[in-house]
mmCIF file of C-alpha atoms in Angstrom:
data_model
loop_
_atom_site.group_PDB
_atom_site.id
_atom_site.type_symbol
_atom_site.label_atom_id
_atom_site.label_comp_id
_atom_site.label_asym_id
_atom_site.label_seq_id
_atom_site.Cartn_x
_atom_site.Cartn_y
_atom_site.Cartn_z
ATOM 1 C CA UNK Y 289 17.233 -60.634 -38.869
ATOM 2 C CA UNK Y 290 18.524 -61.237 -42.273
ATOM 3 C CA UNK Y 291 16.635 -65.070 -42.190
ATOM 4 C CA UNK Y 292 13.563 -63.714 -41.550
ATOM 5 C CA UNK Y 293 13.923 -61.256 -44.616
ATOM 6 C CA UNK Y 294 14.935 -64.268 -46.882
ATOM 7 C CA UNK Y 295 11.978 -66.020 -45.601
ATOM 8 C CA UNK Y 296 10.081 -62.579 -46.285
ATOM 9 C CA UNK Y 297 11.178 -63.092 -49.512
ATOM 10 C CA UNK Y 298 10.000 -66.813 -49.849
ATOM 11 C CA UNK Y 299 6.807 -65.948 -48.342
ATOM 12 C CA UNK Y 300 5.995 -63.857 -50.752
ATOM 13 C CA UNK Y 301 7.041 -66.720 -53.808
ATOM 14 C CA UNK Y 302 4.769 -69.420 -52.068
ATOM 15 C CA UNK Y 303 2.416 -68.095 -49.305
ATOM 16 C CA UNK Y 304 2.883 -67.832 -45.439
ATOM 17 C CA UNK Y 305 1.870 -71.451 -44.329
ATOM 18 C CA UNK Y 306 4.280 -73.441 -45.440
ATOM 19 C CA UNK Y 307 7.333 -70.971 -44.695
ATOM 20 C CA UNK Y 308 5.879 -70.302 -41.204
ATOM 21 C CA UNK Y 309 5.609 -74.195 -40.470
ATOM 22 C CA UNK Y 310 8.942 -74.585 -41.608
ATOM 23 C CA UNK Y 311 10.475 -72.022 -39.664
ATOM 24 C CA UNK Y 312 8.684 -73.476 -36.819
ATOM 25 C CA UNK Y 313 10.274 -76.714 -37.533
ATOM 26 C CA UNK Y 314 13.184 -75.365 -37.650
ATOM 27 C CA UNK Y 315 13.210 -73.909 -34.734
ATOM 28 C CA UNK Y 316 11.937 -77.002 -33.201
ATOM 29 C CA UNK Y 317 15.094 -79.360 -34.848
ATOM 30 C CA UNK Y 318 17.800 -76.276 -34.007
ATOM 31 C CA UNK Y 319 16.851 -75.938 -29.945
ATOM 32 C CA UNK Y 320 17.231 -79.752 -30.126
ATOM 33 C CA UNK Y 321 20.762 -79.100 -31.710
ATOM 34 C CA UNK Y 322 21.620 -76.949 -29.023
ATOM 35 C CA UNK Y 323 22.321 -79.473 -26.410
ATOM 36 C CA UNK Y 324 24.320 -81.310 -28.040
ATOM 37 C CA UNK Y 325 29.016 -80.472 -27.585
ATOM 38 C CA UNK Y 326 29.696 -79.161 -31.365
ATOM 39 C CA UNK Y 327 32.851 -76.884 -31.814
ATOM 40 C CA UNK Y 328 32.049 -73.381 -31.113
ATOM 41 C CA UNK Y 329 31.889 -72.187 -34.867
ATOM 42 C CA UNK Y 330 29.204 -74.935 -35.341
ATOM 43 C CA UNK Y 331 27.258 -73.890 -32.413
ATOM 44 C CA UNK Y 332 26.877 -70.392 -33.633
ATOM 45 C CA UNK Y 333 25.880 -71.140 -37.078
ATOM 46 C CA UNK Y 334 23.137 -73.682 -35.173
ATOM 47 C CA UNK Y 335 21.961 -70.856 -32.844
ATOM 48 C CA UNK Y 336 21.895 -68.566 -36.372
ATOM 49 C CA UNK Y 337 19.705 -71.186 -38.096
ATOM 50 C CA UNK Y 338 17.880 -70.996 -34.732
ATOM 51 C CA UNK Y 339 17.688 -67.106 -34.606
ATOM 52 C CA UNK Y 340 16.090 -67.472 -38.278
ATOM 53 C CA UNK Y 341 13.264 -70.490 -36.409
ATOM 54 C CA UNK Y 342 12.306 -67.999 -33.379
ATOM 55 C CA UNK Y 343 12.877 -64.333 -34.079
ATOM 56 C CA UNK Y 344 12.153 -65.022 -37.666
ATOM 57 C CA UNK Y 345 9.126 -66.932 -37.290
ATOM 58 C CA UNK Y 346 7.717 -64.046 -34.966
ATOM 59 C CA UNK Y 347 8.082 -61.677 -37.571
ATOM 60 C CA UNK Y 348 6.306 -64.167 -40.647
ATOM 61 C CA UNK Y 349 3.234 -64.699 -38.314
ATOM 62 C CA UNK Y 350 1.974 -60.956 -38.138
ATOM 63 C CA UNK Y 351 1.860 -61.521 -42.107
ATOM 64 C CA UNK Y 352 0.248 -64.493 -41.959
ATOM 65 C CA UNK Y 353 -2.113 -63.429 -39.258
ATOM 66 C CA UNK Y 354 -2.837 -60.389 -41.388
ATOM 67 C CA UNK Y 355 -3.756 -62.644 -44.501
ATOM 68 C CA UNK Y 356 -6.027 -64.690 -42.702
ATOM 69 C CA UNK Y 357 -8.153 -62.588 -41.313
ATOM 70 C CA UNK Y 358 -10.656 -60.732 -42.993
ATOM 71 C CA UNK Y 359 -10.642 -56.225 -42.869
ATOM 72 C CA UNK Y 360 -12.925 -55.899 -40.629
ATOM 73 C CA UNK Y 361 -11.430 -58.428 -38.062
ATOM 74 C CA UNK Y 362 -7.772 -57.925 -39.071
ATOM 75 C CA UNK Y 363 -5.967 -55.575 -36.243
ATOM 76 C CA UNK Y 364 -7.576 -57.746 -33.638
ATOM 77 C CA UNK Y 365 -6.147 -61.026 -35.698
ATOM 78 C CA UNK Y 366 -3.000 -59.248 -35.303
ATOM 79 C CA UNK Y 367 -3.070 -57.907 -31.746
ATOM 80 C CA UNK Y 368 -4.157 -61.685 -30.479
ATOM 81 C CA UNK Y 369 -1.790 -62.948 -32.432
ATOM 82 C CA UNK Y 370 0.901 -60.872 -30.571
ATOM 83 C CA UNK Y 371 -0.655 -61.060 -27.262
ATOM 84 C CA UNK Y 372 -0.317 -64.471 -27.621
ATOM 85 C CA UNK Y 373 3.497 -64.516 -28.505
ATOM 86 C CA UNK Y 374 3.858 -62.383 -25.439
ATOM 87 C CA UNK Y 375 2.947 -65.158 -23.307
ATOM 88 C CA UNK Y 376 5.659 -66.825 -24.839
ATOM 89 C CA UNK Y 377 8.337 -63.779 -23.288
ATOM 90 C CA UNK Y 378 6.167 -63.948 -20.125
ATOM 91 C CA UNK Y 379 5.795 -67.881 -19.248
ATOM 92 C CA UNK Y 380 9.598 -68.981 -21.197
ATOM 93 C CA UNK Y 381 12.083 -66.924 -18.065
ATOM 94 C CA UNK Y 382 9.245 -68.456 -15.681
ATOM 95 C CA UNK Y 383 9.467 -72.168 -17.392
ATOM 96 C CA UNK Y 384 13.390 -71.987 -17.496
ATOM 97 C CA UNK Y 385 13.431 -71.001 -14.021
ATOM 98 C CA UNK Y 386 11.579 -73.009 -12.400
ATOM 99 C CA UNK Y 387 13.019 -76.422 -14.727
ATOM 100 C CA UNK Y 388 16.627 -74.383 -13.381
ATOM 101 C CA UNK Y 389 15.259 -74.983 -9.618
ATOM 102 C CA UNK Y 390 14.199 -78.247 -10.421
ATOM 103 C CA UNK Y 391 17.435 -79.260 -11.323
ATOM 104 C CA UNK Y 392 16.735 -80.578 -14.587
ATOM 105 C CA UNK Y 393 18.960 -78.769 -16.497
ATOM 106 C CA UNK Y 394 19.469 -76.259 -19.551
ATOM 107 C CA UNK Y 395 18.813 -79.710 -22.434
ATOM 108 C CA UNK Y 396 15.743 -79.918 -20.590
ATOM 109 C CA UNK Y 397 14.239 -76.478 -21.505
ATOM 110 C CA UNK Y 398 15.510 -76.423 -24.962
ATOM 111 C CA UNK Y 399 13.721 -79.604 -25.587
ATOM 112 C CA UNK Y 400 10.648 -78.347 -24.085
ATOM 113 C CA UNK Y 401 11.070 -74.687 -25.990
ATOM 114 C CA UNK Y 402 11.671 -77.091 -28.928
ATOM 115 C CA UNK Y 403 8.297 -79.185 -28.460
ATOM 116 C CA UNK Y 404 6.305 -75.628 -28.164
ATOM 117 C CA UNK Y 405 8.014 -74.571 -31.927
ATOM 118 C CA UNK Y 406 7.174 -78.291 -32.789
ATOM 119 C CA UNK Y 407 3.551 -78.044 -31.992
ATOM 120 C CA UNK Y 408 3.273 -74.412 -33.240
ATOM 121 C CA UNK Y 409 4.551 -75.822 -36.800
ATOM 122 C CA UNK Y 410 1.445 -78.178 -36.369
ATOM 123 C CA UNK Y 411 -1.149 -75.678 -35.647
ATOM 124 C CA UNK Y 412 0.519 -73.642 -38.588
ATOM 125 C CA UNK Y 413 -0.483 -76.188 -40.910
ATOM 126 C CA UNK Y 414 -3.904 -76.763 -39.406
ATOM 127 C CA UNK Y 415 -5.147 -73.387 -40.074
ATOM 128 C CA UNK Y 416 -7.794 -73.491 -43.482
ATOM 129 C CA UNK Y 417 -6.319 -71.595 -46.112
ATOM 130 C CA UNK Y 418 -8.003 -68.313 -46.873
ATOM 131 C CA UNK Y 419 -8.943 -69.694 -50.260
ATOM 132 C CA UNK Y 420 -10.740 -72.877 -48.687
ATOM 133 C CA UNK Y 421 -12.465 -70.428 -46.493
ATOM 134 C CA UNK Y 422 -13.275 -68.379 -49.713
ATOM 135 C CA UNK Y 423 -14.258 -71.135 -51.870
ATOM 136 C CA UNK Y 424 -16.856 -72.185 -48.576
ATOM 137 C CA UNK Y 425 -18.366 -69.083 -48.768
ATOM 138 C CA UNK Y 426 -18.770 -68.714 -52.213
ATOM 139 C CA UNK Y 427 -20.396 -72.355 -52.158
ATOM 140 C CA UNK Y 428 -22.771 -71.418 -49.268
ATOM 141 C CA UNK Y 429 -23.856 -68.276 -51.363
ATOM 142 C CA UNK Y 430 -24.304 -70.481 -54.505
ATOM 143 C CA UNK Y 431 -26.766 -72.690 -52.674
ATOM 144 C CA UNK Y 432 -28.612 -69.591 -50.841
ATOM 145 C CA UNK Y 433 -29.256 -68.518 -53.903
ATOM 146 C CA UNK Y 434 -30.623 -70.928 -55.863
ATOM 147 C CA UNK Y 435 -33.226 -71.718 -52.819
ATOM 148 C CA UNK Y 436 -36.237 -69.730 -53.329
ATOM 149 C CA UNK Y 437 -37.995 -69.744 -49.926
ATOM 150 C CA UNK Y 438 -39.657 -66.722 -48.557
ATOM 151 C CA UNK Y 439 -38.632 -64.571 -46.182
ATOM 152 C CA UNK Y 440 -34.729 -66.635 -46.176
ATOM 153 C CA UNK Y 441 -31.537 -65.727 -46.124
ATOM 154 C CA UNK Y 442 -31.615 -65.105 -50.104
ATOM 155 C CA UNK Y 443 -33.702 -61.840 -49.148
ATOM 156 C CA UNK Y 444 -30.978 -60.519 -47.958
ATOM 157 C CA UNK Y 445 -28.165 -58.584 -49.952
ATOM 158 C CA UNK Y 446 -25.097 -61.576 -50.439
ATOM 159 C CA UNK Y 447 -23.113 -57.880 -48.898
ATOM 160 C CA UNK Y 448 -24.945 -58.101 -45.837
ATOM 161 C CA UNK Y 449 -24.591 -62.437 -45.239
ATOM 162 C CA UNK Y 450 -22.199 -63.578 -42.990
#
C-alpha cells in the first residue's frame, strides 16, 4: 500500500506510462526473485518490493486508464480495464493449480506470473500517449480545414468530427 502511494506520488511528477511500466517490471524481476533461498528478512523485503509491482501497479492503471481515455468513453476505459485485471484473480488460482497438479512446481508459476507482469510492462509502453493522439487530431483537423471541397467533412462543426 504505501509503494503504490509513492508511485502515486511519482506519477503525478512524470506521467503514468513510465511508472506503470516500471512497476510492471518490477513486478516481473521481484516474482523471479522469489524462487530463489535468501534469508528470511531478504525475502520479505523482495515480496514488499513485489507487493509495490502487483497490488501497486493495479492501483496506477485505473489512473492511467482514466487519462487515456477520452469523457465520453472514460468509465468504460475504466471498467474494461478492471474486468480485465479480474481475469487475472480468476485464471492465476486456476494457472497455479493446475502447474501444482502438473508437478512443476511453485518457481514455475512465479516465472510464468513474472512473464505476464513482463509483457504487461510492454503493452504499457506501447500504448500512444494522449498527446500523440492529440497532436493526430489536431493535424487531421488542420488538413480538413484547409481542403475546400463541397459537401466534406469541413462542413461539419470541428465539435461534431470524430
Amino acid at each position: 500500500m504505501i509503494g503504490g502511494m509513492l508511485a502515486s506520488k511519482l506519477v503525478d511528477r512524470s506521467g503514468p506510462q513510465r511508472i506503470v511500466a516500471t512497476t510492471f517490471l518490477l513486478a516481473a524481476i521481484t516474482l523471479a526473485l522469489m524462487t530463489i533461498a535468501f534469508p528470511l528478512p531478504v525475502l520479505f523485503i523482495v515480496i514488499a518490493i513485489a507487493g509495490v509491482g502487483t497490488l501497486g501497479t493495479q492501483v496506477l492503471i485505473y489512473g492511467f486508464t482514466s487519462n487515456d481515455y477520452t469523457t465520453n468513453a472514460r468509465a468504460a476505459g475504466v471498467a474494461w480495464a478492471s474486468g480485465s485485471g479480474r481475469l487475472g484473480g480468476i485464471f492465476g488460482p486456476l494457472i497455479g493449480g493446475w502447474l501444482l497438479a502438473a508437478n512443476l512446481g511453485g518457481a514455475t508459476a512465479f516465472y510464468i506470473f513474472g512473464a505476464v507482469a513482463l509483457f504487461g510492462a510492454l503493452v504499457t509502453i506501447l500504448v500512444p500517449s494522449q498527446r500523440t493522439v492529440e497532436q493526430a487530431k489536431a493535424k487531421a483537423e488542420e488538413i480538413l480545414e484547409t481542403q475546400d471541397i463541397p459537401g466534406s467533412a469541413t462542413d461539419i462543426p470541428v465539435t461534431d468530427r470524430v
